[in-house]
mmCIF file with all atom_site columns, C-alpha atoms in Angstrom:
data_model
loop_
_atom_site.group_PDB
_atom_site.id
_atom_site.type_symbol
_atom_site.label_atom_id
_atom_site.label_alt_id
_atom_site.label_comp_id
_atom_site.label_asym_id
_atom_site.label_entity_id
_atom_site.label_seq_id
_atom_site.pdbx_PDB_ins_code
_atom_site.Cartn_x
_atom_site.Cartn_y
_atom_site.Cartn_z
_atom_site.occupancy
_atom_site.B_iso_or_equiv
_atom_site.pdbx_formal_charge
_atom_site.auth_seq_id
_atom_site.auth_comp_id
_atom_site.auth_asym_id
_atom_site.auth_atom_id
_atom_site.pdbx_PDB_model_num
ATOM 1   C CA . UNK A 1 1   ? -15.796 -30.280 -7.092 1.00 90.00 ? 1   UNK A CA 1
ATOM 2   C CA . UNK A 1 2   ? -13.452 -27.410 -9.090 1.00 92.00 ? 2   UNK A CA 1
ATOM 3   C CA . UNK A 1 3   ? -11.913 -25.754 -6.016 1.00 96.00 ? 3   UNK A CA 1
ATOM 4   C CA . UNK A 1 4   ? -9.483  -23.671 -8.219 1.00 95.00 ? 4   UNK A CA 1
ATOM 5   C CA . UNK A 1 5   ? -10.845 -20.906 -6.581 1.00 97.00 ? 5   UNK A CA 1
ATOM 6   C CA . UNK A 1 6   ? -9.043  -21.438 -2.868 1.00 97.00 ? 6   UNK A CA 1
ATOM 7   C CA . UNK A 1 7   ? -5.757  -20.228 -2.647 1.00 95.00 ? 7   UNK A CA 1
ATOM 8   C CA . UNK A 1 8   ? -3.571  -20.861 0.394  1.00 93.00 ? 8   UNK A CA 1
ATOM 9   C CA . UNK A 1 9   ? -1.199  -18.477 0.848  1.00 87.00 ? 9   UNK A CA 1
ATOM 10  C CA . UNK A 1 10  ? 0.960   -20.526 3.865  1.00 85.00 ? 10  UNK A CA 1
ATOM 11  C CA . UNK A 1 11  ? -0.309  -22.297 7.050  1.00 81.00 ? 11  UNK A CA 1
ATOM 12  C CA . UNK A 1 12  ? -3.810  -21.062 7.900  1.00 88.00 ? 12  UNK A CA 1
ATOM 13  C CA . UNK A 1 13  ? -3.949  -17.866 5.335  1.00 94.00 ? 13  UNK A CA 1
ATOM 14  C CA . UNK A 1 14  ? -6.671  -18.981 2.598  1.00 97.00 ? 14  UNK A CA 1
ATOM 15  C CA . UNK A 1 15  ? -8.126  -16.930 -0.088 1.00 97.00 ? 15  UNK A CA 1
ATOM 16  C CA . UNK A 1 16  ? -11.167 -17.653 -1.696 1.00 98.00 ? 16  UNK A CA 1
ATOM 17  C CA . UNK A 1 17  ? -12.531 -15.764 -4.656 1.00 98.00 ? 17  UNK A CA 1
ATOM 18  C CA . UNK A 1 18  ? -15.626 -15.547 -6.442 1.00 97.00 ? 18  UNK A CA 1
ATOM 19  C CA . UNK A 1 19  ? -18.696 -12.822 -6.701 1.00 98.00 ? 19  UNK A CA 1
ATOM 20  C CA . UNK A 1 20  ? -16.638 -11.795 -3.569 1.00 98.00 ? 20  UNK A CA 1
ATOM 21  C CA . UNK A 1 21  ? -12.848 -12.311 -2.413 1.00 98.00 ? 21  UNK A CA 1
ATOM 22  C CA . UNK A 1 22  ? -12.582 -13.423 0.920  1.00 98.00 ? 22  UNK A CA 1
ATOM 23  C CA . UNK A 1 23  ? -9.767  -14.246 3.115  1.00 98.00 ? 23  UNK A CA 1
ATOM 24  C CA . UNK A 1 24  ? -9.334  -15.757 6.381  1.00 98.00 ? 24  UNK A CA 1
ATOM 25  C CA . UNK A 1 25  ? -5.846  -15.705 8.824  1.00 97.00 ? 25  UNK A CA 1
ATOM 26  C CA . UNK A 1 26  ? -4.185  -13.724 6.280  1.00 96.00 ? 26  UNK A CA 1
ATOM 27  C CA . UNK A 1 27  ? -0.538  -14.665 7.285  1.00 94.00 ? 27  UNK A CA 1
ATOM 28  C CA . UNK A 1 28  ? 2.932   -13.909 5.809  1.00 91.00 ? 28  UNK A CA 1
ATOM 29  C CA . UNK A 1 29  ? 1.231   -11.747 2.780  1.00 93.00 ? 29  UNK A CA 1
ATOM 30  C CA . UNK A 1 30  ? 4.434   -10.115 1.129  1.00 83.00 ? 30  UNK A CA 1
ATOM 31  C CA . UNK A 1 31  ? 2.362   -8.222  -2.185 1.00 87.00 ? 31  UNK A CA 1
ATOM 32  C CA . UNK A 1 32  ? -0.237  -5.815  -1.504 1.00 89.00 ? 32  UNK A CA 1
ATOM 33  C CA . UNK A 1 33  ? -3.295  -6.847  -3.486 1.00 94.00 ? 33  UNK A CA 1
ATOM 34  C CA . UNK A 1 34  ? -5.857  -4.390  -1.640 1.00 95.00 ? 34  UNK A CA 1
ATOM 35  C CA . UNK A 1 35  ? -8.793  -7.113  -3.013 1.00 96.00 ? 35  UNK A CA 1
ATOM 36  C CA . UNK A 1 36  ? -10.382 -8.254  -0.184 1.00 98.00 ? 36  UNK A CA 1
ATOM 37  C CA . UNK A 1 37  ? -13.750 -7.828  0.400  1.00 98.00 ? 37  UNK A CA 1
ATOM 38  C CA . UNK A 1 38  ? -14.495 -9.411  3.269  1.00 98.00 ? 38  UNK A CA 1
ATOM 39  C CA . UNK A 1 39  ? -11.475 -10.586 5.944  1.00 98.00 ? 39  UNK A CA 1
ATOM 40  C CA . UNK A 1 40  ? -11.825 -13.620 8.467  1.00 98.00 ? 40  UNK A CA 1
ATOM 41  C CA . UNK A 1 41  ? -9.842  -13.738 11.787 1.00 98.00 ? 41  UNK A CA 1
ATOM 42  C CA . UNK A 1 42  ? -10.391 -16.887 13.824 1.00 98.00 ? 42  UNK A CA 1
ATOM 43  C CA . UNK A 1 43  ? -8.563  -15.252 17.003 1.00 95.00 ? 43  UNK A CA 1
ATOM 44  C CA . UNK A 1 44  ? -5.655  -13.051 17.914 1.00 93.00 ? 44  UNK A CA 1
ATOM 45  C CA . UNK A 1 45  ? -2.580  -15.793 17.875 1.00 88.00 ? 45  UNK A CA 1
ATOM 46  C CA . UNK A 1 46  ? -0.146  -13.916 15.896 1.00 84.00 ? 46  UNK A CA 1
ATOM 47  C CA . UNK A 1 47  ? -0.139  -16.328 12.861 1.00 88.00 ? 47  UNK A CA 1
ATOM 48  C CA . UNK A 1 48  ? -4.387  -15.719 12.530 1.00 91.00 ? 48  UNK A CA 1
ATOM 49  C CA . UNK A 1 49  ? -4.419  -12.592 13.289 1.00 95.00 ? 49  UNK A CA 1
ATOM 50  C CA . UNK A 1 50  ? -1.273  -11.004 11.275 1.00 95.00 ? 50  UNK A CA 1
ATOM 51  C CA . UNK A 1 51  ? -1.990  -7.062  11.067 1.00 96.00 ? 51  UNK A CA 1
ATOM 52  C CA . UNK A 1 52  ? 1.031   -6.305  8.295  1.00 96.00 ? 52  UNK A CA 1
ATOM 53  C CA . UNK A 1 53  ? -1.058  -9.092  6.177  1.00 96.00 ? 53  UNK A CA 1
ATOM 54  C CA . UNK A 1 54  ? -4.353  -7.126  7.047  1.00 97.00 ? 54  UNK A CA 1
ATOM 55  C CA . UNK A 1 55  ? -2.922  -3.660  5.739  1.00 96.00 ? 55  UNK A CA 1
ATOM 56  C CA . UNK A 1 56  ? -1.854  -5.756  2.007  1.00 96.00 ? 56  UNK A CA 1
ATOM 57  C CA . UNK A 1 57  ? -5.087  -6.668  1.214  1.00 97.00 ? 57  UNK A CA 1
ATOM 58  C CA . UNK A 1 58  ? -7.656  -4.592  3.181  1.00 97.00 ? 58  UNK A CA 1
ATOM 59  C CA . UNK A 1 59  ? -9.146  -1.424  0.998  1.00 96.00 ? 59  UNK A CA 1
ATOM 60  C CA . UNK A 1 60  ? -11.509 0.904   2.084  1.00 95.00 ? 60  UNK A CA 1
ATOM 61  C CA . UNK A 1 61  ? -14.495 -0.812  1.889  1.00 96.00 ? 61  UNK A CA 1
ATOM 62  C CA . UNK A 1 62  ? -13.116 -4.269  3.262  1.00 97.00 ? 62  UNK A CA 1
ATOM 63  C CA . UNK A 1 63  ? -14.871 -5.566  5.953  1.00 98.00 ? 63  UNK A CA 1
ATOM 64  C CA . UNK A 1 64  ? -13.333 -7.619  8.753  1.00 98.00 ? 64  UNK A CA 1
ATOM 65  C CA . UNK A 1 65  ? -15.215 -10.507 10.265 1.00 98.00 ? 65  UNK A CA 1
ATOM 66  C CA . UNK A 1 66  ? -13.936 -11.690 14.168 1.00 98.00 ? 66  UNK A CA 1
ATOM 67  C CA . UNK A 1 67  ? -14.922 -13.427 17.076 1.00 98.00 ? 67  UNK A CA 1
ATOM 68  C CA . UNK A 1 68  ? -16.081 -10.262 20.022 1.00 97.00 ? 68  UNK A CA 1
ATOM 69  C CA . UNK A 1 69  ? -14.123 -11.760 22.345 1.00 96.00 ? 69  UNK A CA 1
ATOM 70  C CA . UNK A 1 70  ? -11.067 -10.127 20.792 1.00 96.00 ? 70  UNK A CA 1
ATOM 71  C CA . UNK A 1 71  ? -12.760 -7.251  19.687 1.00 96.00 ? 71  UNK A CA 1
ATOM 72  C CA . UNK A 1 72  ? -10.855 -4.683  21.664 1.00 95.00 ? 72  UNK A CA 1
ATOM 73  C CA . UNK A 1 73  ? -7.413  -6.180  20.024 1.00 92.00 ? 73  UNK A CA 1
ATOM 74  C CA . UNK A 1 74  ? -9.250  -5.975  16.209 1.00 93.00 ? 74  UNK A CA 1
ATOM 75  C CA . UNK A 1 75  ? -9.920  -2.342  17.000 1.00 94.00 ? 75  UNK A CA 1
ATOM 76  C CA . UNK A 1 76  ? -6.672  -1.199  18.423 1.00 92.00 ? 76  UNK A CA 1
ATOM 77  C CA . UNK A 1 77  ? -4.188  -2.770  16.069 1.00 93.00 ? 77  UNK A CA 1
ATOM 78  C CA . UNK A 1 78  ? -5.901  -3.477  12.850 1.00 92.00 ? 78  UNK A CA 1
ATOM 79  C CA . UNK A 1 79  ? -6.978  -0.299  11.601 1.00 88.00 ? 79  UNK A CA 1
ATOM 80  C CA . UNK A 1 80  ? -9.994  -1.484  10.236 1.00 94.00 ? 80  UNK A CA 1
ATOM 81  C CA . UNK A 1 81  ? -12.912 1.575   10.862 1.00 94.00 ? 81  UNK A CA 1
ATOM 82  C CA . UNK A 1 82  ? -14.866 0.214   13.637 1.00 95.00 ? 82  UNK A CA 1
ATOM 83  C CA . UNK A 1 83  ? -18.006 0.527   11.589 1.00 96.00 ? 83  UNK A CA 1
ATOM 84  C CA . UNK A 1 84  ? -16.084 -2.062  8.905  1.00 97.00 ? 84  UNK A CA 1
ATOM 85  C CA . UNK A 1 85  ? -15.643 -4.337  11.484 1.00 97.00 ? 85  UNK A CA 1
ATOM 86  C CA . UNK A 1 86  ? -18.501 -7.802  12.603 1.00 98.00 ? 86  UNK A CA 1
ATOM 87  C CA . UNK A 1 87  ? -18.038 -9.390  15.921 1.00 98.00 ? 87  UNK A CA 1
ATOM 88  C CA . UNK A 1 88  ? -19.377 -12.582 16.272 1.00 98.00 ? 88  UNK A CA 1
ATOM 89  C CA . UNK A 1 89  ? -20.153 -15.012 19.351 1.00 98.00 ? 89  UNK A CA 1
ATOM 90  C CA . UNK A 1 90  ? -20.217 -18.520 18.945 1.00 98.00 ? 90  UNK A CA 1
ATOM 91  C CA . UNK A 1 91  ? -22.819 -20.245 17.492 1.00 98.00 ? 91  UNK A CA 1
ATOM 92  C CA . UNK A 1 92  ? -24.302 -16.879 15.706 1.00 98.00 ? 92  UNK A CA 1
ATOM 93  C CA . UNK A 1 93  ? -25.195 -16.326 12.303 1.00 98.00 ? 93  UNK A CA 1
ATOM 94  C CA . UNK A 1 94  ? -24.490 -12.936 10.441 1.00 98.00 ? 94  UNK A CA 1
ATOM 95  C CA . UNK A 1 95  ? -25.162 -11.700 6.991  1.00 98.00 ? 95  UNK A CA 1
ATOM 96  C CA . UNK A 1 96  ? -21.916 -9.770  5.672  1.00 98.00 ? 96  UNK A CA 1
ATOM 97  C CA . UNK A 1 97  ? -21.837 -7.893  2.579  1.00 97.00 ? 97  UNK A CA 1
ATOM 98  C CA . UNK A 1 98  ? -24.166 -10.216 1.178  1.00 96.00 ? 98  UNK A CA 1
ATOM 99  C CA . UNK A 1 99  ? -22.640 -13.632 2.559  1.00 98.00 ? 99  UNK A CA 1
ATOM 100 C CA . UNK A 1 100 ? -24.196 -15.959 5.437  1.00 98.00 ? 100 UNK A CA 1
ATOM 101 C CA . UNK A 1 101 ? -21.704 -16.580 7.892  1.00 98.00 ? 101 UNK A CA 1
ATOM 102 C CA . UNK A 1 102 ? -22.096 -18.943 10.871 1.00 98.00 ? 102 UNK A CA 1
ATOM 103 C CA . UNK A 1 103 ? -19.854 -18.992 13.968 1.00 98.00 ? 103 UNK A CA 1
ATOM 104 C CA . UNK A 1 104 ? -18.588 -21.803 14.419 1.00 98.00 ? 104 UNK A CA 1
ATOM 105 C CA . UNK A 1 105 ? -16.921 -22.872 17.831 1.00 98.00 ? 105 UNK A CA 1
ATOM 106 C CA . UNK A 1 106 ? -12.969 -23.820 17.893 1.00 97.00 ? 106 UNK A CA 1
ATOM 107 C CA . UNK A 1 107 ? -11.147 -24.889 20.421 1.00 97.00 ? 107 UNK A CA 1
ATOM 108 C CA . UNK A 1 108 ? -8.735  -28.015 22.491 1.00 92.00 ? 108 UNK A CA 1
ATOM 109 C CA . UNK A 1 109 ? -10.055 -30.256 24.077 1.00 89.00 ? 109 UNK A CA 1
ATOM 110 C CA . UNK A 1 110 ? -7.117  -31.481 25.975 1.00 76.00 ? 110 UNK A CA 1
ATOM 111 C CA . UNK A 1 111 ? -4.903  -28.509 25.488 1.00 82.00 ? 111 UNK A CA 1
ATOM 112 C CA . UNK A 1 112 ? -4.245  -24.934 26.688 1.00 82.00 ? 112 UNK A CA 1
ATOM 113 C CA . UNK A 1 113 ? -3.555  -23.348 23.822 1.00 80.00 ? 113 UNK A CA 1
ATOM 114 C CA . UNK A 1 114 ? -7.556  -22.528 22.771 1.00 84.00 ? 114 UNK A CA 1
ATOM 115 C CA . UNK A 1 115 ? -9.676  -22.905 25.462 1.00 89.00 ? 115 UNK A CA 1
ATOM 116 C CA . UNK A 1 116 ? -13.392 -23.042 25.016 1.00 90.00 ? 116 UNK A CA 1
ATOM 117 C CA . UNK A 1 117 ? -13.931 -19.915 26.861 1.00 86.00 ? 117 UNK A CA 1
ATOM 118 C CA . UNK A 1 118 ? -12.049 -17.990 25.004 1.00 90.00 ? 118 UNK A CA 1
ATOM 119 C CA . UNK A 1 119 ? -14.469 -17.528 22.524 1.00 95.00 ? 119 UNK A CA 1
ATOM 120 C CA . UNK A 1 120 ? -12.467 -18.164 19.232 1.00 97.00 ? 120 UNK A CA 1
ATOM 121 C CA . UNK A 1 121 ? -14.071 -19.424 15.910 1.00 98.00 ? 121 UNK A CA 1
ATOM 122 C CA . UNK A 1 122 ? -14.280 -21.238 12.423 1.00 98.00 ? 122 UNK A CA 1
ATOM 123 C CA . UNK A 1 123 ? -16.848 -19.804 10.056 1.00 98.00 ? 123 UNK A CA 1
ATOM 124 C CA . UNK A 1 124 ? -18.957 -21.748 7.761  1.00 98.00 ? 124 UNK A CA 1
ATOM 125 C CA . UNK A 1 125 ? -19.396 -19.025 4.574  1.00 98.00 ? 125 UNK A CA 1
ATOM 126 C CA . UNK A 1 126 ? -21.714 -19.631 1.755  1.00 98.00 ? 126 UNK A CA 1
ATOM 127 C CA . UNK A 1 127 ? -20.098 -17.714 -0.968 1.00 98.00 ? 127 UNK A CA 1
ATOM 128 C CA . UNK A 1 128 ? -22.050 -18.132 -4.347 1.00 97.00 ? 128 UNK A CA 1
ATOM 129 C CA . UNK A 1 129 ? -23.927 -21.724 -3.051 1.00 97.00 ? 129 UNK A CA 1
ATOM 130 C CA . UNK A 1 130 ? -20.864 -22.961 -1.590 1.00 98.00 ? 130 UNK A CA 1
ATOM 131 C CA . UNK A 1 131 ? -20.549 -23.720 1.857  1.00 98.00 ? 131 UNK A CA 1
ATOM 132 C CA . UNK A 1 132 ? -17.252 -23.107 2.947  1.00 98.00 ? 132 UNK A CA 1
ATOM 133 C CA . UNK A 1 133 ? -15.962 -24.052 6.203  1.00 98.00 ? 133 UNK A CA 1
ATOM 134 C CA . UNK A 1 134 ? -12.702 -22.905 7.636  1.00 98.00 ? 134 UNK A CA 1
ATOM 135 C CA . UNK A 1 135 ? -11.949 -24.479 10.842 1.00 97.00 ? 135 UNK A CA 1
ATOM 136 C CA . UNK A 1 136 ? -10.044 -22.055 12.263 1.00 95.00 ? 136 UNK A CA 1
ATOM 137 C CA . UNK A 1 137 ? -7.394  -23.630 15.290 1.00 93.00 ? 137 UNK A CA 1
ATOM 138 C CA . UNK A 1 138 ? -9.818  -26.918 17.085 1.00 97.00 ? 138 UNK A CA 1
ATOM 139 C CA . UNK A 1 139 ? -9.739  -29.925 17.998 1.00 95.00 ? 139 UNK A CA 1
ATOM 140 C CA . UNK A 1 140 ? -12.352 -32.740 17.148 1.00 94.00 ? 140 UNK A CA 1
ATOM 141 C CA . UNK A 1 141 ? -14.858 -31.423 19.636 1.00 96.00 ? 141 UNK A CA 1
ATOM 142 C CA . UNK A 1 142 ? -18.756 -31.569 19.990 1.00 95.00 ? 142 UNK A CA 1
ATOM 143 C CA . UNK A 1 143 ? -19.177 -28.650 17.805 1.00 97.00 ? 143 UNK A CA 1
ATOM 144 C CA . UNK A 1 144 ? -17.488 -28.772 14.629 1.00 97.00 ? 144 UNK A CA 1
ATOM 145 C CA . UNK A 1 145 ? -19.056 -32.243 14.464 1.00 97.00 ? 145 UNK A CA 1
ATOM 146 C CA . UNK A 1 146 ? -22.175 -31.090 13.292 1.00 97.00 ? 146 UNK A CA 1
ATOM 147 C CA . UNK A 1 147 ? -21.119 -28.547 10.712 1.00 98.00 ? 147 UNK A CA 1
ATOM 148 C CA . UNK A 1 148 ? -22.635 -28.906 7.004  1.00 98.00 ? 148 UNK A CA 1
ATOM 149 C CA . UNK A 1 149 ? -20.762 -27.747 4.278  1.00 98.00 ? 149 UNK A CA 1
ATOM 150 C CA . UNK A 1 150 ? -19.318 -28.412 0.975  1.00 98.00 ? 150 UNK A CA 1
ATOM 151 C CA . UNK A 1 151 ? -15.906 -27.770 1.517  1.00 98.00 ? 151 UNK A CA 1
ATOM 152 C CA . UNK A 1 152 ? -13.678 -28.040 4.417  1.00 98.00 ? 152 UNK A CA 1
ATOM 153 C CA . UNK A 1 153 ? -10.528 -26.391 5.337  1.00 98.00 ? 153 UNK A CA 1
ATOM 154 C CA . UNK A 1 154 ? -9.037  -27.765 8.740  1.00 97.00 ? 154 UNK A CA 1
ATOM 155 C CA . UNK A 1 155 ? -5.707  -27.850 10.954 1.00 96.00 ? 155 UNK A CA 1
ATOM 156 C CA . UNK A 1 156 ? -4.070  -30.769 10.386 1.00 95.00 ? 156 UNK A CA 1
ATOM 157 C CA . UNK A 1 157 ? -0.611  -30.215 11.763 1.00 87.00 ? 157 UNK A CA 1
ATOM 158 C CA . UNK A 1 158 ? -1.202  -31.234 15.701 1.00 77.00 ? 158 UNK A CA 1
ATOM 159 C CA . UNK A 1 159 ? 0.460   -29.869 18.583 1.00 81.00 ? 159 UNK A CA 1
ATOM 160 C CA . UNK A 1 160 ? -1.961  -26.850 18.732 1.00 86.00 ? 160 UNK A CA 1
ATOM 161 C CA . UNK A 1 161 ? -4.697  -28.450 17.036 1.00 90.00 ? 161 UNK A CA 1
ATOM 162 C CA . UNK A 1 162 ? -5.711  -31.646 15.591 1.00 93.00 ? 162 UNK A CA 1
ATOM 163 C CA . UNK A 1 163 ? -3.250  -34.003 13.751 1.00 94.00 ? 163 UNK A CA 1
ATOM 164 C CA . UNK A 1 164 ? -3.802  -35.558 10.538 1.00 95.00 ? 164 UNK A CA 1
ATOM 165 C CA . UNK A 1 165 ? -5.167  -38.367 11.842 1.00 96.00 ? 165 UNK A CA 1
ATOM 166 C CA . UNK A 1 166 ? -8.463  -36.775 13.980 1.00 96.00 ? 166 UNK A CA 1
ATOM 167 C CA . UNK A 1 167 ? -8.681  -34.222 11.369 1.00 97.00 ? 167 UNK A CA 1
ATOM 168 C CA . UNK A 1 168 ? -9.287  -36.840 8.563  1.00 97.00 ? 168 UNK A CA 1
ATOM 169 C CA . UNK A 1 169 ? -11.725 -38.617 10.881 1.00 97.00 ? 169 UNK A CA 1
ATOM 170 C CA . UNK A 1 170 ? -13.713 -34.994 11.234 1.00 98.00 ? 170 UNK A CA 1
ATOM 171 C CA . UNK A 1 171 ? -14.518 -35.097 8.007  1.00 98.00 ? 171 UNK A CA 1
ATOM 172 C CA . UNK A 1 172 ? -15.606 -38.865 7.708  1.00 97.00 ? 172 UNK A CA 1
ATOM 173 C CA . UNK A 1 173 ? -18.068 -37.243 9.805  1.00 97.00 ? 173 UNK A CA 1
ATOM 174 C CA . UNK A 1 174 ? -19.180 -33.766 8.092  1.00 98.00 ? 174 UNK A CA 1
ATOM 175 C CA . UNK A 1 175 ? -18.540 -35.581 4.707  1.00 98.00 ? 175 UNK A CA 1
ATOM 176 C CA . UNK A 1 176 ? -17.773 -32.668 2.779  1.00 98.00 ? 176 UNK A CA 1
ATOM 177 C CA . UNK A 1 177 ? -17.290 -32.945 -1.130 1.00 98.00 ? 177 UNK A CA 1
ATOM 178 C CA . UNK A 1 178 ? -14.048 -31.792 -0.488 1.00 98.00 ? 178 UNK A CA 1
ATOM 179 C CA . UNK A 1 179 ? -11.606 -31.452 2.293  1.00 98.00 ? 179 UNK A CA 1
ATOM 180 C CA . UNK A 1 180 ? -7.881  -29.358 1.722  1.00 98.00 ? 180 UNK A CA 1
ATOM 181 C CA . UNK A 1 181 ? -5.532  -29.745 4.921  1.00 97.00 ? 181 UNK A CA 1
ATOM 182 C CA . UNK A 1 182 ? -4.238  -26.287 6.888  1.00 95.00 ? 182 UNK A CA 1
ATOM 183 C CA . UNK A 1 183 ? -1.704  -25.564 9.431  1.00 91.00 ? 183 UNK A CA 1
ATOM 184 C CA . UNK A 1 184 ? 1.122   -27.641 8.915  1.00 88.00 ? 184 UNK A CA 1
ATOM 185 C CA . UNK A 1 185 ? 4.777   -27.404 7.636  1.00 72.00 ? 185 UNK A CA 1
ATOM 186 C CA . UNK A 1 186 ? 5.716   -24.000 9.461  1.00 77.00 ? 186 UNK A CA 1
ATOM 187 C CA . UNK A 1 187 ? 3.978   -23.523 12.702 1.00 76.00 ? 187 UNK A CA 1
ATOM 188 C CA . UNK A 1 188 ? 3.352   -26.497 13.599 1.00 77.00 ? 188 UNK A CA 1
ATOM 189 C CA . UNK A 1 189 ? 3.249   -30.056 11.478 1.00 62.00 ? 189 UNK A CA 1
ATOM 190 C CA . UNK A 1 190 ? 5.082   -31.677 8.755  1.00 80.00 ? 190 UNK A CA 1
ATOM 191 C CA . UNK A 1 191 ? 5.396   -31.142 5.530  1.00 87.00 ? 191 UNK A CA 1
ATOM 192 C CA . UNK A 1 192 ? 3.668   -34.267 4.548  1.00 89.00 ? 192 UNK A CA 1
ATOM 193 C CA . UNK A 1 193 ? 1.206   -34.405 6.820  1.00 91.00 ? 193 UNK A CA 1
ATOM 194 C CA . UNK A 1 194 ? -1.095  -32.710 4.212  1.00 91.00 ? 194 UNK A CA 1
ATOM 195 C CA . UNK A 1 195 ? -0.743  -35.363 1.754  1.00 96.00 ? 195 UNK A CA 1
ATOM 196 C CA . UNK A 1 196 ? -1.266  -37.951 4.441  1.00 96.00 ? 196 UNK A CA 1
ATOM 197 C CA . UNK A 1 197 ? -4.066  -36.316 5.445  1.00 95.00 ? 197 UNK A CA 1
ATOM 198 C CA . UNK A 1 198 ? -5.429  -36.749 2.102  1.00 97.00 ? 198 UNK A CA 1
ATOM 199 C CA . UNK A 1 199 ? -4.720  -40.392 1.570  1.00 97.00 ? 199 UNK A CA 1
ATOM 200 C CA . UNK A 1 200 ? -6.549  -41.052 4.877  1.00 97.00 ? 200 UNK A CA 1
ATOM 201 C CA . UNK A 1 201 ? -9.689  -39.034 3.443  1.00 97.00 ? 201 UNK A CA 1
ATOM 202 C CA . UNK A 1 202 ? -9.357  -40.323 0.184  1.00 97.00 ? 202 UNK A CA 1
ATOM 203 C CA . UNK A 1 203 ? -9.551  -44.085 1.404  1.00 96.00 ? 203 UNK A CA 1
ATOM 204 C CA . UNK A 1 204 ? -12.758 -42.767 3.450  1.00 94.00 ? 204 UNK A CA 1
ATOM 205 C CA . UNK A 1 205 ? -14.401 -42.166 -0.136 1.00 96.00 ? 205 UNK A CA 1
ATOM 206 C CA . UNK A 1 206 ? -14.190 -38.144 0.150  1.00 97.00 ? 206 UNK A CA 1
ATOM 207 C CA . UNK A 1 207 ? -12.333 -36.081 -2.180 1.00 96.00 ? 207 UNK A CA 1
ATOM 208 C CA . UNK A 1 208 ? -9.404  -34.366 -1.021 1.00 97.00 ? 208 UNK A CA 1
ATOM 209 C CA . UNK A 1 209 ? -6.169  -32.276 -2.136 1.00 96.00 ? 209 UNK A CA 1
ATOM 210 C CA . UNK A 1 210 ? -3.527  -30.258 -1.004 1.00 95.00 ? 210 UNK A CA 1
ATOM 211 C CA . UNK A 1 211 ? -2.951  -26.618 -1.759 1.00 92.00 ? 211 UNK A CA 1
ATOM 212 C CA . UNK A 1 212 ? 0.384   -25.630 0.570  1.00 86.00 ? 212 UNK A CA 1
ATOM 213 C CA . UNK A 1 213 ? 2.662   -25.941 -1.872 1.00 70.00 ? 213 UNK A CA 1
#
């Protein structure tokens, strides 16, 4: 599957273009660009939810896509018109500027850092009959289990989510067509884990590649 189309910028902070341009985490953006049409935020940690990043590639009509338990924060800082802005609960589906999006949950399972209560998120978007599925920051957990998509974005880097290892055995379970590793080599992880990541999908029979460069 061509995923030529997925940019990641560093860490979490993807792009994806196509009918639409979508980003989600947008972290460490240095260029304005001003192209986004719709803008993911899994929650309010300050390498997800990066408001300098926001203001490069936010226009007028962007719309910004969050979980409503940090709704209040989205409003306040991001300057983002309230009536651009889609709060989603977990487990809820949404139609955005055309898109499906599903909520997906994320969170630890043995950590503090994202509790389940908290309300944070992946999304699942299908962007021109792709299914994309950003993680966001989980663990291997009941939920993302049972996601469907065609290609899957997911934390990789451990500490504040899952290392390479459960990551690559979430998707021998979702069996996307193709998985790319996040978070890792700055926040948190190695710079190889990424690559390691991918032999350990790769030997699973799934197609896999890096795109931090």
């Amino acid at each position: 599957m061509n995923t030529d189309n997925i940019t990641i910028n560093t860490h979490s902070s993807i792009r994806v273009a196509g009918s639409k341009v979508i980003y989600f985490d947008p972290f460490e953006i240095g260029e304005a660009s001003l192209d986004a049409d719709v803008i993911f935020v899994t929650h309010d940690h300050y390498d997800h939810f990066d408001v300098k990043s926001i203001a490069c590639i936010a226009n007028e009509n962007s719309v910004l896509v969050a979980p409503e338990s940090i709704s209040k924060q989205v409003l306040k800082k991001s300057n983002i018109a309230a009536d651009k802005c889609v709060f989603m609960a977990p487990n809820s589906v949404s139609e955005v500027c055309g898109l499906t999006v599903e909520a997906i949950p994320a969170y630890n399972k043995m950590k503090p850092f994202h509790i389940k209560g908290a309300g944070f998120l992946g999304y699942v978007v299908t962007l021109d009959g792709v299914r994309y599925y950003v993680a966001g920051d989980t663990d291997m957990n009941d939920d993302v289990v049972k996601v469907k998509c065609d290609v899957a974005l997911v934390p990789v880097g451990g500490t504040y989510t899952m290392d390479k290892k459960h990551a690559a055995e979430l998707v021998e379970k979702i069996r996307p067509q193709v998985a790319i590793p996040t978070h890792y080599g700055s926040v948190a992880g190695k710079t190889d884990d990424g690559q390691k990541f991918v032999e350990l999908v790769q030997a699973a029979g799934i197609d896999a590649e890096v795109k931090i460069k």
